[in-house]
Amino acid sequence: MSQAFISLRDGTGLDTLAPALAHGAVALFAPPASAPILRDAGLAVTEVADPFELPDRLGQPVSRNPLRAAVRALDLVIVTTLCPDGNDGRDRPPVSPDLARDLARDLARDLAHDLATLVRMAAHDHHRVAVAVDPADFGAVAALVSGSAAGPAAEARRRLARRALAHTAAVDAAVAAAIPAESATDGDGPFPETMALIGRRRLALRYGENPQQQAALYSLQMQPQTQAPGVCTMTQVHGKALSYNNIADADAAFGLARTFDRPAAVIVKHGTPCGAARGDTLSDALGRALTCDPVSAYGGIVAVNRPLDAATAETIAGRFFEVVVAPDFAEDARARLAGKTALRLLATGTATMEPPETPGFRSVGGGFLIQTANRPPDTDTPWRVVSRRPPTDPEWRDMRFGIAVVGHVRSNAVILVRDGATIGIGTGQTSRVDSARMAVQKATAAAGDTDGRPAGPGAAGAVVASDGCFPFADGLEAAAEAGATAAIHPGGSKRDAEVIALADARDMAMVFTGTRQFRH
């Protein structure tokens, strides 16, 4: 290699690359901001204020496409300045939303746009030009410069070109996403006609949902840097490697736990809650969540919405869980759980507990579905008391809790709630009455699982929450027979009158939210 253009954000990785460049006597060209970085590494460099000046500096004839002319004279292009987010780009989006908007305002004259074009051209000429956009690749570049690459040089250049083109695609996608935000008149709403999804691999997983499937975790690179904490911002602080199912269940558990203001604990198994509760303390909340379905909780995932303390860790230490998700872990809590080497502890960060506005994606054959984030209905929407008897204050509190939980349970979902805790969860049934019967059965089984203590009250005094309307009165009747005293659901069935009549006959309070909460 004889000539290279290098634009660096900082000196990361240069200790690996600089000796090879110096030994190979490569002529270096760099923008003014990058030249001092190279000189500090002991390299001679010629400053180039603009990539369009390169052809003259490289002795190339005048061309209608000066960047193309420059690439013809270069052997190496390194640009790490297309990732202005404060690190090497491996853990954060390559283009922040603010920068994307700046690029969108004036693409033609922006230096970053010119550098992205230069990178693309170099990547397309990978049969003779090496290109790198990530300091993690400087070792491979150094091997090419020194002629010590382990495999064929052509394959190494192809590998680098693929990474470079993926990187510039992420830049372009971020700019494209920013342009509609500048105009409210294009009629696309939240979903443009063409959408590019760019992800960065966070974890290579041992396997997928089943051992015969391959899997990885990617973070969306176009999300705001201030996104609320979640599984893609998590730090694993203890335990063995995460599995695909661990991550999916951790996301489901923390997605529910974060919705509550008071201390709360959630236990998830196979993507759906098997216990959720609020409490005066985390330890209280977790203990109450466990009583909902202690059998299903075995091997589950726990999520809490406060830093995990020692008292809560004590409860966890006496049981088998796969994962615990929390904003953070107190030192004494970590010490208590240190002996459980198989237990994964995930710290999501404490910047904000507000649920994110990230849209939901689902793959379908040949494409994907996308929808805006769901939110549980609240009393700002027109909730209606439709029964003769209005809810008591404790019933209102359980209705609000229940409607927040039921939207995170697999449809058809019917749950029983009492005193800020689930006591029976009916999930994933194809008929609503079967989900109601499952919730009753779970509540009854948990009440009888007392280890010699007096039996619990089962469903007596519980509030029923349903993610959809009761199409017939039978589902509500199953809960009423078990002792439920109030119900909350969207309403809207052709047989609403029959359901309301049953509630009145049982002296139940009933509220319609007007908002369905399906989750499939």
Coordinates of C-alpha atoms in Angstrom, one line a residue:
M1 CA 0.0 0.0 0.0
S2 CA 1.3 3.4 -0.9
Q3 CA -1.4 6.0 -0.2
A4 CA -4.2 6.3 2.4
F5 CA -6.8 8.7 3.5
I6 CA -7.6 8.6 7.2
S7 CA -10.3 10.4 9.2
L8 CA -10.3 9.5 12.9
R9 CA -12.6 10.6 15.8
D10 CA -9.8 9.8 18.3
G11 CA -6.8 7.6 18.8
T12 CA -8.7 4.4 19.6
G13 CA -6.9 1.4 18.0
L14 CA -4.1 3.5 16.5
D15 CA -1.4 1.8 18.6
T16 CA -2.2 -1.3 16.5
L17 CA -2.3 0.4 13.2
A18 CA 0.4 3.1 13.4
P19 CA 3.5 0.7 13.4
A20 CA 2.3 -1.0 10.2
L21 CA 1.6 2.4 8.5
A22 CA 5.1 3.7 9.5
H23 CA 6.9 0.5 8.5
G24 CA 5.1 0.4 5.2
A25 CA 6.0 4.0 4.4
V26 CA 2.4 4.7 3.5
A27 CA 1.7 8.3 2.4
L28 CA -1.1 9.6 4.7
F29 CA -3.7 12.3 4.0
A30 CA -6.2 13.4 6.6
P31 CA -8.6 16.2 7.5
P32 CA -7.3 19.0 9.8
A33 CA -9.1 17.5 12.9
S34 CA -7.5 14.1 12.3
A35 CA -4.0 15.1 11.4
P36 CA -2.9 15.9 15.0
I37 CA -4.1 12.5 16.1
L38 CA -1.9 10.8 13.5
R39 CA 1.1 13.0 14.3
D40 CA 0.8 12.2 18.0
A41 CA 1.2 8.6 17.0
G42 CA 4.5 9.5 15.2
L43 CA 3.1 9.5 11.7
A44 CA 3.8 12.0 8.9
V45 CA 0.6 13.3 7.4
T46 CA -0.6 15.8 4.8
E47 CA -3.7 17.8 5.7
V48 CA -6.6 17.9 3.3
A49 CA -9.4 20.3 4.3
D50 CA -12.0 18.6 2.1
P51 CA -12.2 15.2 0.4
F52 CA -12.8 17.0 -2.9
E53 CA -9.1 18.3 -2.6
L54 CA -7.8 14.7 -2.7
P55 CA -7.4 14.4 -6.5
D56 CA -5.1 17.4 -6.7
R57 CA -3.0 16.2 -3.7
L58 CA -2.8 12.7 -5.2
G59 CA -1.8 14.0 -8.6
Q60 CA -5.0 12.9 -10.3
P61 CA -6.4 14.7 -13.4
V62 CA -9.5 16.9 -13.1
S63 CA -12.6 14.7 -13.1
R64 CA -16.4 15.2 -13.1
N65 CA -16.3 12.9 -10.0
P66 CA -13.4 14.0 -7.8
L67 CA -14.0 11.4 -5.1
R68 CA -14.0 8.7 -7.7
A69 CA -10.7 10.0 -9.0
A70 CA -9.3 10.1 -5.4
V71 CA -10.3 6.4 -4.8
R72 CA -8.5 5.4 -8.0
A73 CA -5.2 6.7 -6.4
L74 CA -5.8 5.3 -2.9
D75 CA -5.0 1.9 -1.5
L76 CA -6.6 2.5 1.9
V77 CA -9.5 4.5 3.3
I78 CA -10.2 4.7 7.0
V79 CA -13.1 6.8 8.3
T80 CA -14.2 6.4 11.9
T81 CA -15.9 9.8 12.1
L82 CA -19.3 8.7 10.8
C83 CA -20.2 7.5 14.3
P84 CA -20.3 10.7 16.4
D85 CA -21.9 9.3 19.6
G86 CA -19.0 9.3 22.0
N87 CA -17.5 5.8 21.7
D88 CA -16.3 3.4 19.0
G89 CA -19.9 2.7 17.8
R90 CA -20.1 -0.9 19.0
D91 CA -22.6 -0.2 21.7
R92 CA -24.5 2.9 20.5
P93 CA -26.2 4.2 17.4
P94 CA -23.8 5.3 14.6
V95 CA -25.7 8.5 14.0
S96 CA -27.5 10.4 16.7
P97 CA -31.0 11.8 15.8
D98 CA -29.6 15.4 16.2
L99 CA -26.8 14.8 13.8
A100 CA -29.1 13.0 11.4
R101 CA -31.3 16.1 11.3
D102 CA -28.2 18.3 10.7
L103 CA -27.1 16.1 7.8
A104 CA -30.6 16.1 6.3
R105 CA -30.6 19.9 6.2
D106 CA -27.6 20.2 3.9
L107 CA -26.5 16.8 2.5
A108 CA -24.6 18.3 -0.5
R109 CA -22.0 20.3 1.5
D110 CA -21.7 18.3 4.7
L111 CA -18.3 16.8 5.3
A112 CA -19.7 13.7 6.9
H113 CA -21.8 13.1 3.7
D114 CA -18.7 13.5 1.6
L115 CA -16.8 11.0 3.8
A116 CA -19.7 8.5 3.6
T117 CA -19.6 8.8 -0.2
L118 CA -15.8 8.2 -0.1
V119 CA -16.3 5.1 2.0
R120 CA -18.9 3.7 -0.3
M121 CA -16.8 4.2 -3.3
A122 CA -13.8 2.6 -1.7
A123 CA -15.9 -0.4 -0.6
H124 CA -17.2 -0.9 -4.1
D125 CA -13.5 -0.9 -5.2
H126 CA -12.6 -3.5 -2.6
H127 CA -10.8 -5.7 -5.2
R128 CA -7.9 -3.3 -4.7
V129 CA -8.8 -0.8 -1.9
A130 CA -9.1 -1.6 1.8
V131 CA -11.7 0.4 3.8
A132 CA -12.3 0.4 7.5
V133 CA -14.9 2.3 9.6
D134 CA -14.4 0.7 13.0
P135 CA -11.2 0.7 15.2
A136 CA -12.0 -3.0 15.9
D137 CA -10.9 -3.7 12.3
F138 CA -7.5 -1.9 12.7
G139 CA -5.7 -5.2 13.4
A140 CA -7.0 -6.6 10.1
V141 CA -5.9 -3.4 8.3
A142 CA -2.5 -3.6 9.8
A143 CA -2.1 -7.2 8.6
L144 CA -3.0 -6.1 5.1
V145 CA -0.6 -3.2 5.2
S146 CA 2.3 -5.4 6.4
G147 CA 1.4 -8.3 4.2
S148 CA 0.9 -10.6 7.1
A149 CA -2.8 -11.4 6.7
A150 CA -3.6 -15.0 7.7
G151 CA -5.8 -15.6 4.7
P152 CA -6.2 -14.2 1.2
A153 CA -6.0 -10.4 1.1
A154 CA -8.9 -10.2 -1.3
E155 CA -11.2 -12.0 1.2
A156 CA -10.0 -9.6 4.0
R157 CA -10.9 -6.6 1.8
R158 CA -14.3 -8.1 1.0
R159 CA -15.0 -8.6 4.7
L160 CA -14.0 -5.0 5.5
A161 CA -16.1 -3.7 2.6
R162 CA -19.2 -5.5 3.8
R163 CA -18.8 -3.9 7.2
A164 CA -18.2 -0.5 5.7
L165 CA -21.3 -0.6 3.5
A166 CA -23.4 -1.8 6.4
H167 CA -22.1 1.2 8.4
T168 CA -22.9 3.8 5.7
A169 CA -26.3 2.2 5.2
A170 CA -26.9 2.9 8.9
V171 CA -25.9 6.5 8.4
D172 CA -28.2 6.9 5.4
A173 CA -31.1 5.2 7.2
A174 CA -30.7 7.6 10.1
V175 CA -30.7 10.6 7.8
A176 CA -33.7 9.3 5.9
A177 CA -35.6 8.8 9.1
A178 CA -34.8 12.3 10.2
I179 CA -36.1 14.0 7.0
P180 CA -39.9 13.2 7.6
A181 CA -39.5 14.7 11.1
E182 CA -38.8 18.0 9.5
S183 CA -42.1 18.0 7.6
A184 CA -45.6 17.3 8.9
T185 CA -47.2 17.4 5.5
D186 CA -45.9 14.2 3.8
G187 CA -48.9 12.1 5.0
D188 CA -46.8 9.1 6.1
G189 CA -47.6 9.4 9.8
P190 CA -45.3 7.4 12.0
F191 CA -44.5 4.8 9.2
P192 CA -42.8 6.0 6.0
E193 CA -43.4 4.2 2.7
T194 CA -39.9 2.8 2.8
M195 CA -38.3 1.8 6.2
A196 CA -34.7 0.6 6.8
L197 CA -34.0 -1.3 10.0
I198 CA -30.3 -1.2 11.0
G199 CA -29.2 -3.3 14.0
R200 CA -25.9 -3.8 15.8
R201 CA -25.1 -7.2 17.2
R202 CA -25.0 -7.0 21.0
L203 CA -24.7 -10.7 21.8
A204 CA -24.1 -13.9 19.8
L205 CA -26.3 -16.5 21.6
R206 CA -25.5 -20.2 21.9
Y207 CA -28.8 -21.1 20.2
G208 CA -32.3 -19.8 19.7
E209 CA -35.7 -20.7 21.1
N210 CA -34.7 -24.3 20.5
P211 CA -31.2 -25.8 20.3
Q212 CA -31.4 -26.4 16.6
Q213 CA -31.9 -22.7 15.9
Q214 CA -29.2 -20.1 15.7
A215 CA -29.7 -16.7 17.3
A216 CA -28.3 -13.3 18.2
L217 CA -29.4 -10.1 20.0
Y218 CA -29.3 -6.9 18.0
S219 CA -30.0 -3.3 19.2
L220 CA -31.7 -0.9 16.8
Q221 CA -29.2 1.7 15.8
M222 CA -31.7 4.4 15.1
Q223 CA -33.1 4.6 18.6
P224 CA -32.5 7.8 20.5
Q225 CA -29.4 7.8 22.7
T226 CA -31.7 8.8 25.7
Q227 CA -33.9 5.7 25.2
A228 CA -35.3 4.3 28.4
P229 CA -33.3 1.4 29.9
G230 CA -34.2 -2.1 28.8
V231 CA -32.6 -5.4 27.7
C232 CA -30.6 -3.7 24.9
T233 CA -29.0 -1.3 27.4
M234 CA -28.5 -3.9 30.1
T235 CA -25.3 -4.9 31.7
Q236 CA -24.9 -8.5 32.9
V237 CA -23.3 -8.3 36.3
H238 CA -23.4 -12.0 37.3
G239 CA -24.1 -15.5 36.1
K240 CA -23.6 -17.6 33.1
A241 CA -24.4 -16.7 29.4
L242 CA -27.9 -15.6 28.5
S243 CA -30.1 -17.6 26.2
Y244 CA -32.6 -16.4 23.6
N245 CA -35.5 -17.3 25.9
N246 CA -33.8 -15.6 28.9
I247 CA -33.7 -12.3 26.9
A248 CA -37.2 -12.6 25.6
D249 CA -38.6 -13.3 29.1
A250 CA -36.4 -10.6 30.7
D251 CA -37.8 -8.1 28.3
A252 CA -41.4 -9.1 29.0
A253 CA -40.8 -9.0 32.8
F254 CA -39.1 -5.7 32.9
G255 CA -41.6 -4.2 30.4
L256 CA -44.3 -4.8 33.0
A257 CA -42.4 -4.0 36.2
R258 CA -41.3 -0.6 34.9
T259 CA -44.9 0.6 34.5
F260 CA -45.5 0.9 38.2
D261 CA -44.7 3.9 40.4
R262 CA -44.6 1.9 43.7
P263 CA -42.1 -0.9 44.4
A264 CA -43.2 -3.8 42.2
A265 CA -42.1 -7.3 41.2
V266 CA -43.0 -9.4 38.2
I267 CA -42.3 -13.1 37.5
V268 CA -42.5 -14.3 33.9
K269 CA -42.4 -17.8 32.4
H270 CA -42.5 -18.5 28.7
G271 CA -43.3 -14.9 27.8
T272 CA -46.3 -14.3 30.1
P273 CA -46.5 -13.2 33.7
C274 CA -47.2 -15.9 36.3
G275 CA -47.2 -13.4 39.2
A276 CA -47.1 -9.6 39.6
A277 CA -47.5 -7.4 42.7
R278 CA -46.9 -4.0 44.2
G279 CA -45.8 -3.6 47.8
D280 CA -44.4 -1.2 50.4
T281 CA -41.0 -2.7 49.7
L282 CA -39.5 -4.8 46.9
S283 CA -39.3 -7.8 49.3
D284 CA -43.0 -7.5 50.1
A285 CA -43.9 -7.2 46.4
L286 CA -41.8 -10.2 45.4
G287 CA -43.3 -12.3 48.2
R288 CA -46.8 -11.5 47.1
A289 CA -46.0 -12.1 43.4
L290 CA -44.8 -15.5 44.3
T291 CA -48.0 -16.5 46.0
C292 CA -50.0 -16.2 42.7
D293 CA -48.5 -19.3 41.1
P294 CA -45.5 -20.7 43.0
V295 CA -45.3 -23.8 40.8
S296 CA -45.0 -21.8 37.5
A297 CA -42.6 -19.4 39.2
Y298 CA -40.0 -22.2 39.4
G299 CA -37.3 -21.4 36.8
G300 CA -38.9 -18.1 35.9
I301 CA -37.5 -14.6 35.3
V302 CA -37.9 -11.9 38.0
A303 CA -38.0 -8.2 37.3
V304 CA -38.3 -5.4 39.8
N305 CA -38.5 -1.6 39.3
R306 CA -36.1 -0.6 42.1
P307 CA -32.4 -1.4 42.8
L308 CA -32.4 -4.9 44.3
D309 CA -31.8 -4.9 48.0
A310 CA -30.5 -7.5 50.4
A311 CA -34.0 -8.5 51.7
T312 CA -35.3 -9.2 48.2
A313 CA -32.1 -11.0 47.4
E314 CA -32.7 -13.3 50.4
T315 CA -36.1 -14.3 49.0
I316 CA -34.5 -15.0 45.6
A317 CA -31.6 -17.0 47.1
G318 CA -34.0 -19.6 48.5
R319 CA -35.6 -20.4 45.1
F320 CA -34.6 -21.3 41.5
F321 CA -34.8 -18.5 39.1
E322 CA -33.1 -18.1 35.7
V323 CA -32.7 -14.3 35.6
V324 CA -33.2 -11.3 37.8
V325 CA -33.6 -7.9 36.1
A326 CA -33.3 -4.7 38.1
P327 CA -32.2 -1.1 37.5
D328 CA -29.2 -1.9 39.8
F329 CA -28.1 -4.3 42.5
A330 CA -26.9 -3.2 46.0
E331 CA -23.5 -4.6 47.0
D332 CA -25.0 -6.7 49.8
A333 CA -27.6 -8.1 47.4
R334 CA -24.9 -9.1 44.9
A335 CA -22.9 -10.7 47.8
R336 CA -25.9 -12.8 48.8
L337 CA -26.5 -14.1 45.3
A338 CA -22.8 -14.6 44.4
G339 CA -23.0 -18.3 45.2
K340 CA -25.7 -18.9 42.6
T341 CA -23.4 -19.1 39.6
A342 CA -26.2 -20.1 37.2
L343 CA -28.4 -17.1 38.1
R344 CA -28.0 -14.2 35.7
L345 CA -28.3 -10.7 37.1
L346 CA -29.1 -7.9 34.6
A347 CA -28.7 -4.3 35.5
T348 CA -30.7 -2.0 33.1
G349 CA -29.6 1.3 34.5
T350 CA -31.6 3.9 36.4
A351 CA -31.7 6.9 34.1
T352 CA -35.5 6.6 33.7
M353 CA -38.2 4.0 34.4
E354 CA -40.6 5.5 31.9
P355 CA -41.8 2.8 29.4
P356 CA -40.1 3.4 26.0
E357 CA -41.9 4.6 22.9
T358 CA -40.1 1.9 20.8
P359 CA -42.5 0.5 18.2
G360 CA -43.2 -3.2 18.2
F361 CA -41.9 -5.4 15.3
R362 CA -42.9 -8.9 14.3
S363 CA -41.6 -10.9 11.4
V364 CA -44.1 -12.4 8.9
G365 CA -43.4 -14.4 5.8
G366 CA -41.5 -12.1 3.5
G367 CA -41.7 -9.0 5.7
F368 CA -42.6 -7.6 9.1
L369 CA -45.4 -6.0 11.0
I370 CA -44.8 -2.8 12.9
Q371 CA -47.1 -1.0 15.4
T372 CA -46.8 1.9 17.9
A373 CA -46.2 1.1 21.5
N374 CA -49.2 0.0 23.5
R375 CA -50.2 1.8 26.7
P376 CA -52.7 0.6 29.3
P377 CA -55.9 2.7 29.4
D378 CA -56.1 5.1 32.2
T379 CA -58.8 7.2 33.8
D380 CA -58.0 10.1 31.5
T381 CA -59.9 8.0 28.9
P382 CA -63.7 7.7 29.4
W383 CA -63.9 4.7 31.8
R384 CA -67.6 4.0 32.5
V385 CA -69.2 2.5 35.5
V386 CA -71.9 0.3 33.8
S387 CA -73.1 -1.7 36.8
R388 CA -75.7 -0.7 39.4
R389 CA -73.1 -0.7 42.1
P390 CA -70.0 1.5 41.7
P391 CA -66.6 0.1 42.7
T392 CA -65.3 0.7 46.2
D393 CA -62.0 2.5 46.6
P394 CA -60.0 -0.8 47.1
E395 CA -61.8 -2.2 44.0
W396 CA -60.8 0.9 42.0
R397 CA -57.2 0.5 43.0
D398 CA -57.2 -3.2 42.0
M399 CA -58.9 -2.3 38.7
R400 CA -56.1 0.1 37.8
F401 CA -53.5 -2.4 38.8
G402 CA -55.3 -5.2 36.9
I403 CA -55.7 -3.4 33.7
A404 CA -52.0 -2.5 33.7
V405 CA -51.1 -6.1 34.1
V406 CA -53.5 -7.8 31.8
G407 CA -52.1 -6.0 28.8
H408 CA -48.9 -7.9 29.3
V409 CA -50.5 -11.3 29.5
R410 CA -51.0 -13.5 26.4
S411 CA -54.5 -13.2 24.9
N412 CA -57.0 -14.3 25.6
A413 CA -56.1 -12.9 29.1
V414 CA -58.3 -12.9 32.2
I415 CA -56.7 -12.2 35.6
L416 CA -57.8 -12.0 39.2
V417 CA -56.4 -9.3 41.4
R418 CA -56.6 -8.6 45.1
D419 CA -54.9 -5.9 47.2
G420 CA -52.4 -4.9 44.4
A421 CA -51.3 -8.5 43.5
T422 CA -52.4 -11.1 41.0
I423 CA -53.9 -14.2 42.6
G424 CA -54.8 -16.0 39.4
I425 CA -53.7 -15.6 35.7
G426 CA -55.6 -17.1 32.8
T427 CA -53.5 -16.8 29.6
G428 CA -53.3 -17.9 26.0
Q429 CA -56.6 -19.7 25.7
T430 CA -58.6 -19.5 22.5
S431 CA -61.8 -18.8 24.4
R432 CA -62.2 -16.2 27.0
V433 CA -64.3 -18.4 29.3
D434 CA -61.4 -20.9 29.4
S435 CA -59.0 -18.1 30.4
A436 CA -61.4 -17.1 33.1
R437 CA -61.7 -20.7 34.4
M438 CA -57.9 -21.0 34.3
A439 CA -57.5 -17.8 36.4
V440 CA -60.0 -19.2 39.0
Q441 CA -58.2 -22.6 39.0
K442 CA -54.9 -20.9 39.6
A443 CA -56.3 -18.8 42.4
T444 CA -57.9 -21.8 44.0
A445 CA -54.7 -23.9 43.7
A446 CA -52.5 -21.2 45.2
A447 CA -54.9 -20.7 48.1
G448 CA -54.7 -24.4 48.9
D449 CA -50.9 -24.5 48.6
T450 CA -50.3 -23.4 52.2
D451 CA -47.8 -25.9 53.7
G452 CA -50.1 -26.6 56.6
R453 CA -51.2 -23.1 57.2
P454 CA -55.0 -22.2 57.0
A455 CA -56.3 -22.2 53.5
G456 CA -56.4 -18.8 51.7
P457 CA -59.5 -17.1 50.4
G458 CA -59.1 -18.2 46.8
A459 CA -60.8 -15.7 44.5
A460 CA -63.0 -14.2 47.2
G461 CA -63.1 -10.4 47.0
A462 CA -61.0 -10.3 43.8
V463 CA -61.3 -8.0 40.8
V464 CA -61.5 -9.5 37.4
A465 CA -59.5 -7.8 34.6
S466 CA -59.8 -8.9 31.0
D467 CA -57.8 -7.7 27.9
G468 CA -60.9 -7.9 25.7
C469 CA -64.7 -7.7 26.2
F470 CA -66.6 -10.7 27.5
P471 CA -68.5 -11.9 24.5
F472 CA -70.8 -14.0 26.7
A473 CA -71.6 -13.8 30.4
D474 CA -70.1 -17.3 31.1
G475 CA -66.5 -16.0 31.7
L476 CA -67.7 -13.4 34.2
E477 CA -69.9 -16.0 35.8
A478 CA -67.0 -18.3 36.3
A479 CA -65.2 -15.6 38.3
A480 CA -68.3 -14.6 40.2
E481 CA -68.9 -18.1 41.3
A482 CA -65.4 -18.2 42.8
G483 CA -66.1 -15.0 44.8
A484 CA -64.9 -12.1 42.5
T485 CA -66.7 -8.9 43.4
A486 CA -65.8 -6.5 40.5
A487 CA -64.7 -6.6 36.9
I488 CA -63.0 -4.2 34.4
H489 CA -62.7 -4.8 30.7
P490 CA -63.1 -2.9 27.4
G491 CA -66.8 -3.6 26.8
G492 CA -68.1 -3.4 23.3
S493 CA -69.7 -6.9 22.9
K494 CA -73.0 -7.4 21.2
R495 CA -74.0 -9.1 24.5
D496 CA -72.8 -6.3 26.9
A497 CA -76.4 -6.1 28.3
E498 CA -76.3 -9.8 29.3
V499 CA -72.9 -9.3 31.0
I500 CA -74.0 -6.2 32.8
A501 CA -77.2 -8.0 33.9
L502 CA -75.1 -10.8 35.4
A503 CA -72.9 -8.3 37.2
D504 CA -75.9 -6.6 38.7
A505 CA -77.5 -10.0 39.7
R506 CA -74.3 -10.8 41.5
D507 CA -74.0 -7.3 43.0
M508 CA -70.6 -6.9 41.2
A509 CA -69.2 -3.5 40.2
M510 CA -68.2 -3.3 36.5
V511 CA -66.2 -0.7 34.6
F512 CA -65.8 -0.4 30.8
T513 CA -62.5 1.1 29.7
G514 CA -63.3 1.3 26.0
T515 CA -59.7 0.2 25.1
R516 CA -58.7 -3.3 24.1
Q517 CA -55.4 -4.7 25.3
F518 CA -54.7 -7.8 23.1
R519 CA -51.2 -9.3 23.2
H520 CA -50.3 -12.1 20.8

